[in-house]
PDB file of C-alpha atoms in Angstrom:
ATOM      1  CA  MET A   1       0.000   0.000   0.000  1.00 42.00           C
ATOM      2  CA  ALA A   2       1.321   3.361  -1.019  1.00 44.00           C
ATOM      3  CA  LYS A   3      -0.272   5.175   1.915  1.00 60.00           C
ATOM      4  CA  THR A   4      -2.054   4.386   5.126  1.00 78.00           C
ATOM      5  CA  ILE A   5      -5.730   3.675   4.628  1.00 87.00           C
ATOM      6  CA  ASN A   6      -7.958   4.561   7.561  1.00 90.00           C
ATOM      7  CA  ALA A   7     -11.003   2.344   7.898  1.00 95.00           C
ATOM      8  CA  THR A   8     -13.681   3.240  10.412  1.00 96.00           C
ATOM      9  CA  ILE A   9     -16.685   1.345  11.702  1.00 96.00           C
ATOM     10  CA  LYS A  10     -19.922   3.297  11.347  1.00 96.00           C
ATOM     11  CA  ASN A  11     -23.425   2.656  12.573  1.00 97.00           C
ATOM     12  CA  ARG A  12     -25.705   3.667   9.710  1.00 97.00           C
ATOM     13  CA  GLU A  13     -29.402   4.307   9.972  1.00 98.00           C
ATOM     14  CA  GLU A  14     -31.803   2.769   7.494  1.00 98.00           C
ATOM     15  CA  GLN A  15     -31.933   4.776   4.262  1.00 97.00           C
ATOM     16  CA  VAL A  16     -34.212   4.540   1.229  1.00 97.00           C
ATOM     17  CA  VAL A  17     -32.581   5.181  -2.154  1.00 98.00           C
ATOM     18  CA  HIS A  18     -34.008   4.992  -5.661  1.00 98.00           C
ATOM     19  CA  GLY A  19     -32.419   3.551  -8.771  1.00 97.00           C
ATOM     20  CA  LEU A  20     -32.007   0.728 -11.241  1.00 97.00           C
ATOM     21  CA  TRP A  21     -30.874  -2.902 -10.907  1.00 97.00           C
ATOM     22  CA  ILE A  22     -29.180  -5.327 -13.303  1.00 95.00           C
ATOM     23  CA  ARG A  23     -27.501  -8.704 -12.911  1.00 96.00           C
ATOM     24  CA  SER A  24     -23.770  -8.234 -13.501  1.00 94.00           C
ATOM     25  CA  THR A  25     -20.440  -9.776 -12.571  1.00 91.00           C
ATOM     26  CA  LEU A  26     -17.843  -8.571 -10.091  1.00 87.00           C
ATOM     27  CA  ASN A  27     -15.437  -7.985 -12.975  1.00 86.00           C
ATOM     28  CA  SER A  28     -17.783  -5.913 -15.153  1.00 88.00           C
ATOM     29  CA  SER A  29     -19.669  -4.079 -12.384  1.00 88.00           C
ATOM     30  CA  GLY A  30     -16.798  -1.590 -12.104  1.00 80.00           C
ATOM     31  CA  THR A  31     -17.797  -0.110 -15.461  1.00 84.00           C
ATOM     32  CA  GLU A  32     -21.444  -1.175 -15.834  1.00 90.00           C
ATOM     33  CA  TRP A  33     -22.559   1.068 -12.981  1.00 90.00           C
ATOM     34  CA  GLU A  34     -21.832   4.060 -15.244  1.00 90.00           C
ATOM     35  CA  ASN A  35     -24.447   2.927 -17.784  1.00 92.00           C
ATOM     36  CA  LEU A  36     -26.962   2.523 -14.953  1.00 93.00           C
ATOM     37  CA  MET A  37     -26.018   5.978 -13.639  1.00 94.00           C
ATOM     38  CA  ARG A  38     -26.706   7.606 -17.004  1.00 94.00           C
ATOM     39  CA  LEU A  39     -30.031   5.798 -17.374  1.00 94.00           C
ATOM     40  CA  TYR A  40     -31.061   6.661 -13.791  1.00 96.00           C
ATOM     41  CA  SER A  41     -30.093  10.327 -14.341  1.00 94.00           C
ATOM     42  CA  LYS A  42     -32.136  10.449 -17.539  1.00 94.00           C
ATOM     43  CA  ARG A  43     -35.221   8.908 -15.913  1.00 94.00           C
ATOM     44  CA  SER A  44     -35.072  10.820 -12.620  1.00 95.00           C
ATOM     45  CA  GLY A  45     -33.442  14.140 -13.504  1.00 93.00           C
ATOM     46  CA  ASP A  46     -31.261  13.661 -10.390  1.00 93.00           C
ATOM     47  CA  MET A  47     -27.656  14.834 -10.845  1.00 91.00           C
ATOM     48  CA  GLY A  48     -26.515  14.524  -7.215  1.00 91.00           C
ATOM     49  CA  ILE A  49     -24.961  11.883  -4.996  1.00 94.00           C
ATOM     50  CA  ARG A  50     -24.888   8.333  -6.396  1.00 95.00           C
ATOM     51  CA  PHE A  51     -25.321   5.076  -4.504  1.00 97.00           C
ATOM     52  CA  VAL A  52     -23.720   2.028  -6.138  1.00 96.00           C
ATOM     53  CA  ILE A  53     -24.548  -1.335  -4.545  1.00 96.00           C
ATOM     54  CA  ARG A  54     -23.313  -4.863  -5.214  1.00 95.00           C
ATOM     55  CA  GLU A  55     -24.890  -7.820  -3.442  1.00 96.00           C
ATOM     56  CA  ASN A  56     -26.080 -11.404  -3.884  1.00 95.00           C
ATOM     57  CA  THR A  57     -22.766 -12.580  -5.278  1.00 93.00           C
ATOM     58  CA  ASP A  58     -22.791 -16.238  -6.276  1.00 94.00           C
ATOM     59  CA  GLU A  59     -20.036 -18.833  -6.794  1.00 94.00           C
ATOM     60  CA  LYS A  60     -19.653 -17.707 -10.447  1.00 95.00           C
ATOM     61  CA  ARG A  61     -18.983 -14.147  -9.195  1.00 93.00           C
ATOM     62  CA  ASP A  62     -22.267 -12.880 -10.661  1.00 94.00           C
ATOM     63  CA  CYS A  63     -23.912 -10.180  -8.562  1.00 95.00           C
ATOM     64  CA  ASP A  64     -26.844  -7.781  -8.417  1.00 97.00           C
ATOM     65  CA  LEU A  65     -25.769  -4.242  -9.290  1.00 96.00           C
ATOM     66  CA  PHE A  66     -27.687  -1.083  -8.371  1.00 97.00           C
ATOM     67  CA  CYS A  67     -27.053   2.546  -9.187  1.00 97.00           C
ATOM     68  CA  GLY A  68     -29.262   5.358  -8.021  1.00 96.00           C
ATOM     69  CA  GLY A  69     -29.718   8.426  -5.918  1.00 96.00           C
ATOM     70  CA  LEU A  70     -32.207  10.231  -3.734  1.00 96.00           C
ATOM     71  CA  THR A  71     -34.909  10.916  -6.355  1.00 96.00           C
ATOM     72  CA  GLY A  72     -37.582   8.412  -7.318  1.00 94.00           C
ATOM     73  CA  GLY A  73     -39.570   8.289 -10.514  1.00 89.00           C
ATOM     74  CA  GLU A  74     -41.348   6.177 -13.075  1.00 87.00           C
ATOM     75  CA  ASP A  75     -39.639   2.839 -13.794  1.00 92.00           C
ATOM     76  CA  ILE A  76     -37.253   3.423 -10.864  1.00 96.00           C
ATOM     77  CA  SER A  77     -36.974   0.950  -7.970  1.00 96.00           C
ATOM     78  CA  ASP A  78     -36.923   1.865  -4.291  1.00 97.00           C
ATOM     79  CA  PHE A  79     -34.315   0.127  -2.165  1.00 97.00           C
ATOM     80  CA  THR A  80     -33.761   0.218   1.590  1.00 98.00           C
ATOM     81  CA  ILE A  81     -30.170   0.198   2.786  1.00 97.00           C
ATOM     82  CA  LEU A  82     -30.404  -1.620   6.100  1.00 97.00           C
ATOM     83  CA  ALA A  83     -29.358  -0.054   9.366  1.00 97.00           C
ATOM     84  CA  GLY A  84     -26.325  -1.599  11.018  1.00 96.00           C
ATOM     85  CA  GLU A  85     -22.574  -1.651  11.361  1.00 97.00           C
ATOM     86  CA  TYR A  86     -20.481  -0.901   8.285  1.00 97.00           C
ATOM     87  CA  VAL A  87     -16.744  -0.569   7.734  1.00 97.00           C
ATOM     88  CA  SER A  88     -15.926   2.508   5.694  1.00 96.00           C
ATOM     89  CA  VAL A  89     -13.054   4.105   3.775  1.00 95.00           C
ATOM     90  CA  THR A  90     -13.369   7.487   2.066  1.00 92.00           C
ATOM     91  CA  VAL A  91     -11.321   8.099  -1.079  1.00 90.00           C
ATOM     92  CA  THR A  92     -10.419  11.687  -1.991  1.00 84.00           C
ATOM     93  CA  PRO A  93      -7.421  11.727  -4.340  1.00 66.00           C
ATOM     94  CA  LYS A  94      -5.757  15.059  -5.016  1.00 65.00           C
ATOM     95  CA  PHE A  95      -5.600  14.562  -8.765  1.00 62.00           C
ATOM     96  CA  GLY A  96      -8.370  13.138 -10.935  1.00 59.00           C
ATOM     97  CA  LEU A  97      -6.131  10.747 -12.818  1.00 60.00           C
ATOM     98  CA  PHE A  98      -5.408   8.856  -9.582  1.00 68.00           C
ATOM     99  CA  TRP A  99      -9.067   8.016  -8.829  1.00 74.00           C
ATOM    100  CA  GLY A 100      -8.903   4.506 -10.269  1.00 77.00           C
ATOM    101  CA  SER A 101      -5.815   3.409  -8.372  1.00 81.00           C
ATOM    102  CA  ALA A 102      -6.984   5.053  -5.121  1.00 83.00           C
ATOM    103  CA  ILE A 103     -10.374   3.311  -5.338  1.00 84.00           C
ATOM    104  CA  GLU A 104      -8.796  -0.058  -6.158  1.00 86.00           C
ATOM    105  CA  GLU A 105      -6.308   0.293  -3.295  1.00 90.00           C
ATOM    106  CA  ALA A 106      -9.077   1.100  -0.797  1.00 90.00           C
ATOM    107  CA  GLU A 107     -11.278  -1.721  -2.133  1.00 90.00           C
ATOM    108  CA  VAL A 108      -8.520  -4.333  -1.848  1.00 91.00           C
ATOM    109  CA  TYR A 109      -7.671  -3.155   1.660  1.00 94.00           C
ATOM    110  CA  LEU A 110     -11.286  -3.325   2.872  1.00 93.00           C
ATOM    111  CA  ARG A 111     -12.064  -6.647   1.214  1.00 92.00           C
ATOM    112  CA  ASP A 112      -8.798  -8.530   1.841  1.00 93.00           C
ATOM    113  CA  GLU A 113      -6.713  -6.960   4.603  1.00 94.00           C
ATOM    114  CA  TRP A 114      -9.051  -5.216   7.030  1.00 95.00           C
ATOM    115  CA  PRO A 115     -11.051  -8.371   7.972  1.00 96.00           C
ATOM    116  CA  LYS A 116      -7.810 -10.209   8.860  1.00 95.00           C
ATOM    117  CA  GLN A 117      -6.551  -7.292  10.953  1.00 93.00           C
ATOM    118  CA  SER A 118      -9.846  -6.611  12.709  1.00 94.00           C
ATOM    119  CA  GLY A 119     -11.121 -10.158  13.169  1.00 94.00           C
ATOM    120  CA  ARG A 120     -14.481  -9.052  11.708  1.00 95.00           C
ATOM    121  CA  LYS A 121     -16.325 -10.626   8.781  1.00 96.00           C
ATOM    122  CA  LEU A 122     -17.870  -8.759   5.860  1.00 96.00           C
ATOM    123  CA  ASP A 123     -21.384  -9.336   4.600  1.00 96.00           C
ATOM    124  CA  ASP A 124     -22.005  -9.669   0.855  1.00 95.00           C
ATOM    125  CA  PHE A 125     -23.215  -6.071   0.690  1.00 96.00           C
ATOM    126  CA  HIS A 126     -20.913  -3.496  -0.894  1.00 95.00           C
ATOM    127  CA  LEU A 127     -21.987   0.164  -1.026  1.00 96.00           C
ATOM    128  CA  GLU A 128     -20.289   3.105  -2.668  1.00 95.00           C
ATOM    129  CA  ILE A 129     -21.506   6.621  -2.007  1.00 95.00           C
ATOM    130  CA  ARG A 130     -20.186   8.768  -4.845  1.00 92.00           C
ATOM    131  CA  ASP A 131     -20.343  12.519  -4.189  1.00 89.00           C
ATOM    132  CA  MET A 132     -18.704  14.037  -7.239  1.00 79.00           C
ATOM    133  CA  MET A 133     -20.422  17.402  -7.027  1.00 78.00           C
ATOM    134  CA  GLY A 134     -18.767  20.424  -5.464  1.00 72.00           C
ATOM    135  CA  LYS A 135     -15.189  21.387  -4.785  1.00 76.00           C
ATOM    136  CA  LYS A 136     -14.138  18.256  -2.869  1.00 81.00           C
ATOM    137  CA  PRO A 137     -15.413  15.142  -4.632  1.00 84.00           C
ATOM    138  CA  SER A 138     -15.272  11.917  -2.636  1.00 87.00           C
ATOM    139  CA  LEU A 139     -16.174   8.284  -2.799  1.00 91.00           C
ATOM    140  CA  GLU A 140     -17.018   6.334   0.340  1.00 95.00           C
ATOM    141  CA  ILE A 141     -16.710   2.546   0.136  1.00 95.00           C
ATOM    142  CA  LEU A 142     -18.660   0.595   2.751  1.00 97.00           C
ATOM    143  CA  TYR A 143     -19.166  -3.073   3.551  1.00 96.00           C
ATOM    144  CA  ARG A 144     -21.889  -4.180   5.917  1.00 97.00           C
ATOM    145  CA  LEU A 145     -20.388  -6.135   8.825  1.00 97.00           C
ATOM    146  CA  LEU A 146     -21.683  -9.476   9.999  1.00 94.00           C
ATOM    147  CA  PRO A 147     -22.541  -9.594  13.718  1.00 90.00           C
ATOM    148  CA  GLU A 148     -19.621 -10.479  15.964  1.00 82.00           C
ATOM    149  CA  GLU A 149     -19.593 -14.092  17.098  1.00 74.00           C
TER     150      GLU A 149
END
């Protein structure tokens, strides 16, 4: 790791978001969410914060992929992000061309290293909160935590 990544455990309240779902794969979801984002933006008119969710991953590495925001509309699904404990890392690179590597570094740390260090287990629920509006864009990566044994 090029720099220290600070993961924090957060207790999140239940939150309803609105968006679109497709069946994807872990490999292609990293780019497919952008198509969903454009379609959601077109249908809803929402240009704000984006919620990207991956869950229900199977042994073939297929998963359900969601992209949405805070505005509902016709042909848009409602989804409730459950309350509970989540581990979180916020990515805010200084230069736009480093977004990809910073996101990948944080993702690998949360998925592979943090559970070993913390002794906690991750649920199959991955959430990204993408706030690209304003002067300080950021991306928060969260995994829901399984209850401690």
